[in-house]
Coordinates of C-alpha atoms in Angstrom, one line a residue:
Chain A
X1005 CA 0.0 0.0 0.0
X1006 CA 1.4 3.4 -1.1
X1007 CA 1.7 5.7 1.8
X1008 CA 0.9 8.9 -0.1
X1009 CA -1.5 8.5 -3.0
X1010 CA -2.6 10.9 -5.7
X1011 CA -4.7 10.6 -8.8
X1012 CA -2.2 10.7 -11.7
X1013 CA -4.6 12.7 -13.9
X1014 CA -4.4 14.5 -16.2
X1015 CA -6.8 16.9 -14.5
X1016 CA -8.0 19.3 -17.2
X1017 CA -9.6 22.6 -16.3
X1018 CA -10.5 25.7 -18.2
X1019 CA -8.6 29.0 -17.6
X1020 CA -10.1 30.9 -14.7
X1021 CA -11.6 27.8 -13.1
X1022 CA -10.7 26.3 -9.7
X1023 CA -8.4 23.3 -9.9
X1024 CA -8.7 20.8 -7.0
X1025 CA -5.9 18.4 -6.4
X1026 CA -6.2 15.7 -3.8
X1027 CA -3.9 13.5 -1.8
X1028 CA -4.4 10.8 0.8
X1029 CA -1.9 9.5 3.3
X1030 CA -1.7 6.4 5.5
X1031 CA 0.3 7.5 8.6
X1032 CA -2.1 9.0 11.1
X1033 CA 0.9 10.4 13.0
X1034 CA 1.9 12.7 10.1
X1035 CA 2.2 16.3 11.2
X1036 CA 3.2 18.2 8.1
X1037 CA 2.3 18.1 4.4
X1038 CA 3.9 19.7 1.5
X1039 CA 2.8 20.6 -2.1
X1040 CA 5.4 20.8 -4.8
X1041 CA 4.9 22.0 -8.4
X1042 CA 7.1 20.4 -11.0
X1043 CA 7.2 21.6 -14.6
X1044 CA 8.2 19.0 -17.2
X1045 CA 12.0 18.3 -17.0
X1046 CA 12.4 20.7 -14.1
X1047 CA 12.9 20.3 -10.4
X1048 CA 10.1 20.2 -7.8
X1049 CA 9.4 23.6 -6.3
X1050 CA 7.8 24.0 -2.9
X1051 CA 4.6 26.0 -3.2
X1052 CA 2.6 25.3 0.0
X1053 CA 3.0 23.5 3.4
X1054 CA 0.4 22.9 6.0
X1055 CA 0.7 21.6 9.6
X1056 CA -2.8 22.2 11.1
X1057 CA -6.3 21.0 10.3
X1058 CA -8.2 23.5 8.2
X1059 CA -7.3 25.8 5.4
X1060 CA -4.1 27.7 4.6
X1061 CA -4.2 30.4 1.9
X1062 CA -1.4 31.9 0.0
X1063 CA -2.4 34.0 -3.0
X1064 CA -4.3 31.8 -5.5
X1065 CA -3.4 28.7 -3.6
X1066 CA -5.2 27.1 -0.7
X1067 CA -4.1 24.0 1.1
X1068 CA -6.7 22.0 3.1
X1069 CA -5.9 19.4 5.7
X1070 CA -8.3 16.9 7.3
X1071 CA -6.4 14.7 9.6
X1072 CA -9.4 12.7 10.7
X1073 CA -10.0 11.6 7.1
X1074 CA -6.3 11.6 6.2
X1075 CA -6.4 13.7 3.2
X1076 CA -4.8 17.0 2.1
X1077 CA -5.9 19.0 -0.9
X1078 CA -4.6 21.9 -3.0
X1079 CA -7.0 24.4 -4.6
X1080 CA -5.8 26.7 -7.3
X1081 CA -8.1 29.6 -7.9
X1082 CA -8.3 31.5 -11.2
X1083 CA -6.2 28.8 -12.9
X1084 CA -3.8 30.0 -15.6
X1085 CA -2.1 28.1 -18.4
X1086 CA 1.2 28.7 -16.5
X1087 CA -0.2 26.5 -13.7
X1088 CA 0.0 23.5 -16.0
X1089 CA 2.4 21.2 -14.3
X1090 CA 2.6 18.1 -12.1
X1091 CA 1.8 18.6 -8.5
X1092 CA 3.5 16.4 -5.9
X1093 CA 2.1 15.9 -2.5
X1094 CA 4.6 14.9 0.3
X1095 CA 4.3 13.7 3.9
X1096 CA 7.0 12.8 6.4
X1097 CA 8.3 9.3 6.3
X1098 CA 7.2 7.4 9.4
X1099 CA 10.7 6.2 9.7
X1100 CA 11.8 9.7 10.7
X1101 CA 15.0 11.6 9.8
X1102 CA 13.0 14.3 8.0
X1103 CA 12.7 12.0 5.0
X1104 CA 9.6 12.7 2.9
X1105 CA 7.4 10.3 1.0
X1106 CA 6.2 11.7 -2.3
X1107 CA 3.1 10.9 -4.1
X1108 CA 3.5 10.1 -7.8
X1109 CA 1.9 13.4 -8.7
X1110 CA -1.1 14.7 -10.4
X1111 CA -0.7 16.3 -13.8
X1112 CA -2.8 19.5 -14.3
X1113 CA -3.6 20.9 -17.7
X1114 CA -5.2 24.4 -17.8
X1115 CA -6.6 25.1 -21.2
X1116 CA -7.4 28.6 -22.6
Chain B
X498 CA 22.8 32.0 -7.6
X499 CA 20.9 28.8 -6.8
X500 CA 20.9 27.7 -3.2
X501 CA 21.3 24.0 -4.2
X502 CA 23.6 23.5 -7.2
X503 CA 24.0 20.3 -9.2
X504 CA 26.7 19.6 -11.7
X505 CA 26.6 18.5 -14.4
X506 CA 23.1 19.5 -15.7
X507 CA 23.2 16.9 -18.5
X508 CA 25.5 14.0 -19.0
X509 CA 25.6 11.3 -21.7
X510 CA 27.9 8.4 -21.2
X511 CA 28.5 4.8 -22.0
X512 CA 27.7 1.6 -20.2
X513 CA 30.4 0.6 -17.7
X514 CA 31.8 4.2 -17.1
X515 CA 32.1 5.7 -13.7
X516 CA 30.1 8.8 -13.2
X517 CA 30.0 11.3 -10.4
X518 CA 27.2 13.8 -9.8
X519 CA 27.9 16.6 -7.5
X520 CA 25.7 18.7 -5.2
X521 CA 26.6 21.8 -3.2
X522 CA 24.4 24.0 -1.1
X523 CA 24.6 27.4 0.5
X524 CA 21.5 27.0 2.7
X525 CA 23.4 25.8 5.7
X526 CA 21.3 22.7 5.9
X527 CA 22.5 19.6 7.6
X528 CA 20.4 17.1 5.7
X529 CA 21.0 16.2 2.1
X530 CA 19.3 13.7 -0.1
X531 CA 19.7 12.1 -3.5
X532 CA 16.7 11.1 -5.6
X533 CA 16.1 9.7 -9.0
X534 CA 12.9 10.3 -11.0
X535 CA 11.7 8.1 -13.8
X536 CA 8.5 8.8 -15.8
X537 CA 5.5 7.4 -14.0
X538 CA 7.5 6.3 -10.9
X539 CA 7.8 9.6 -9.0
X540 CA 10.8 10.4 -6.8
X541 CA 12.7 7.6 -5.3
X542 CA 15.3 8.1 -2.5
X543 CA 18.8 6.7 -3.2
X544 CA 20.8 7.9 -0.2
X545 CA 20.5 10.5 2.5
X546 CA 22.9 12.1 5.0
X547 CA 22.3 14.1 8.1
X548 CA 25.9 15.2 8.6
X549 CA 29.3 14.4 7.3
X550 CA 29.5 11.3 9.5
X551 CA 26.1 10.0 8.8
X552 CA 25.2 8.2 5.5
X553 CA 22.1 6.1 5.0
X554 CA 20.8 4.0 2.2
X555 CA 17.4 4.8 0.7
X556 CA 15.0 2.5 -1.1
X557 CA 17.1 2.1 -4.3
X558 CA 20.8 2.3 -3.3
X559 CA 22.1 -0.7 -5.3
X560 CA 24.5 0.4 -7.9
X561 CA 25.1 3.8 -6.3
X562 CA 27.5 5.2 -3.7
X563 CA 27.8 8.6 -2.0
X564 CA 30.3 10.8 -0.3
X565 CA 29.6 13.7 2.1
X566 CA 32.8 15.7 1.7
X567 CA 31.5 18.6 3.8
X568 CA 28.3 19.9 5.3
X569 CA 27.7 21.7 2.0
X570 CA 28.7 18.9 -0.5
X571 CA 27.2 15.6 -1.2
X572 CA 28.2 13.5 -4.3
X573 CA 26.5 10.6 -5.9
X574 CA 28.6 8.0 -7.8
X575 CA 27.7 5.3 -10.3
X576 CA 30.6 3.0 -10.2
X577 CA 29.8 1.2 -13.4
X578 CA 26.8 2.8 -15.2
X579 CA 24.1 0.7 -16.8
X580 CA 21.3 1.8 -19.2
X581 CA 18.5 1.4 -16.6
X582 CA 20.2 4.1 -14.5
X583 CA 19.2 6.6 -17.2
X584 CA 17.0 9.0 -15.3
X585 CA 16.6 12.5 -13.9
X586 CA 18.6 12.9 -10.6
X587 CA 17.8 15.4 -7.9
X588 CA 19.7 16.6 -4.9
X589 CA 17.7 18.1 -2.0
X590 CA 18.4 19.6 1.4
X591 CA 16.5 20.3 4.5
X592 CA 16.9 21.9 7.8
X593 CA 17.5 19.7 10.8
X594 CA 14.3 20.7 12.7
X595 CA 11.3 18.5 12.5
X596 CA 8.7 18.7 9.8
X597 CA 10.7 20.8 7.5
X598 CA 10.4 20.8 3.7
X599 CA 13.1 19.7 1.3
X600 CA 14.6 22.1 -1.3
X601 CA 15.7 20.7 -4.6
X602 CA 18.5 21.5 -7.0
X603 CA 17.8 21.9 -10.7
X604 CA 18.6 18.2 -11.4
X605 CA 21.0 16.2 -13.6
X606 CA 19.6 14.5 -16.7
X607 CA 21.7 11.4 -17.1
X608 CA 21.6 9.2 -20.2
X609 CA 23.6 5.9 -20.3
X610 CA 24.0 4.3 -23.7

């Protein structure tokens, strides 16, 4: 069983719409979650992190964490074609040492 | 200048050759990691290090070795490269405090013929 799971997509949304990306995790003890954006052939770039239940907003991005249901989501408002990328969800490795377990990523395509 | 620098950015080489990928960082982080990424397989951890005296194997360490020459430098070696090691390789760093994110270098695209 994968410890961090994401739908691989592609998730296709029109420009200006809200894109909703979801991630589930298996370790109930996880305290922190990270969202990375990765353009094709480029390195993962940290865009959001969340430690507490509820919502965290940063510009057009909102991260949502529900520890009871073990899911974390990323909402992108007013989606732009430049948001087209793969989004990776990451959670701490239960084995410690600040290792992260990455989901395989969801590919987002924003079309004009 | 990038906080996490990987060299080379691209490398094409032949089967059986020894290859070294280098990573240096100016973030002052103790923890450094090497990953490989293959299409459809996501990021897989090769080795990680928490200081110059601490080296640990990740999930796919066979065929690889590492050296932590200093807090700021962490090198990955392929002693005898094989074609299925063709991949995108990333170095990452993190702060030693709990629940910290990792920060990635720009990556090395390695092709083994």
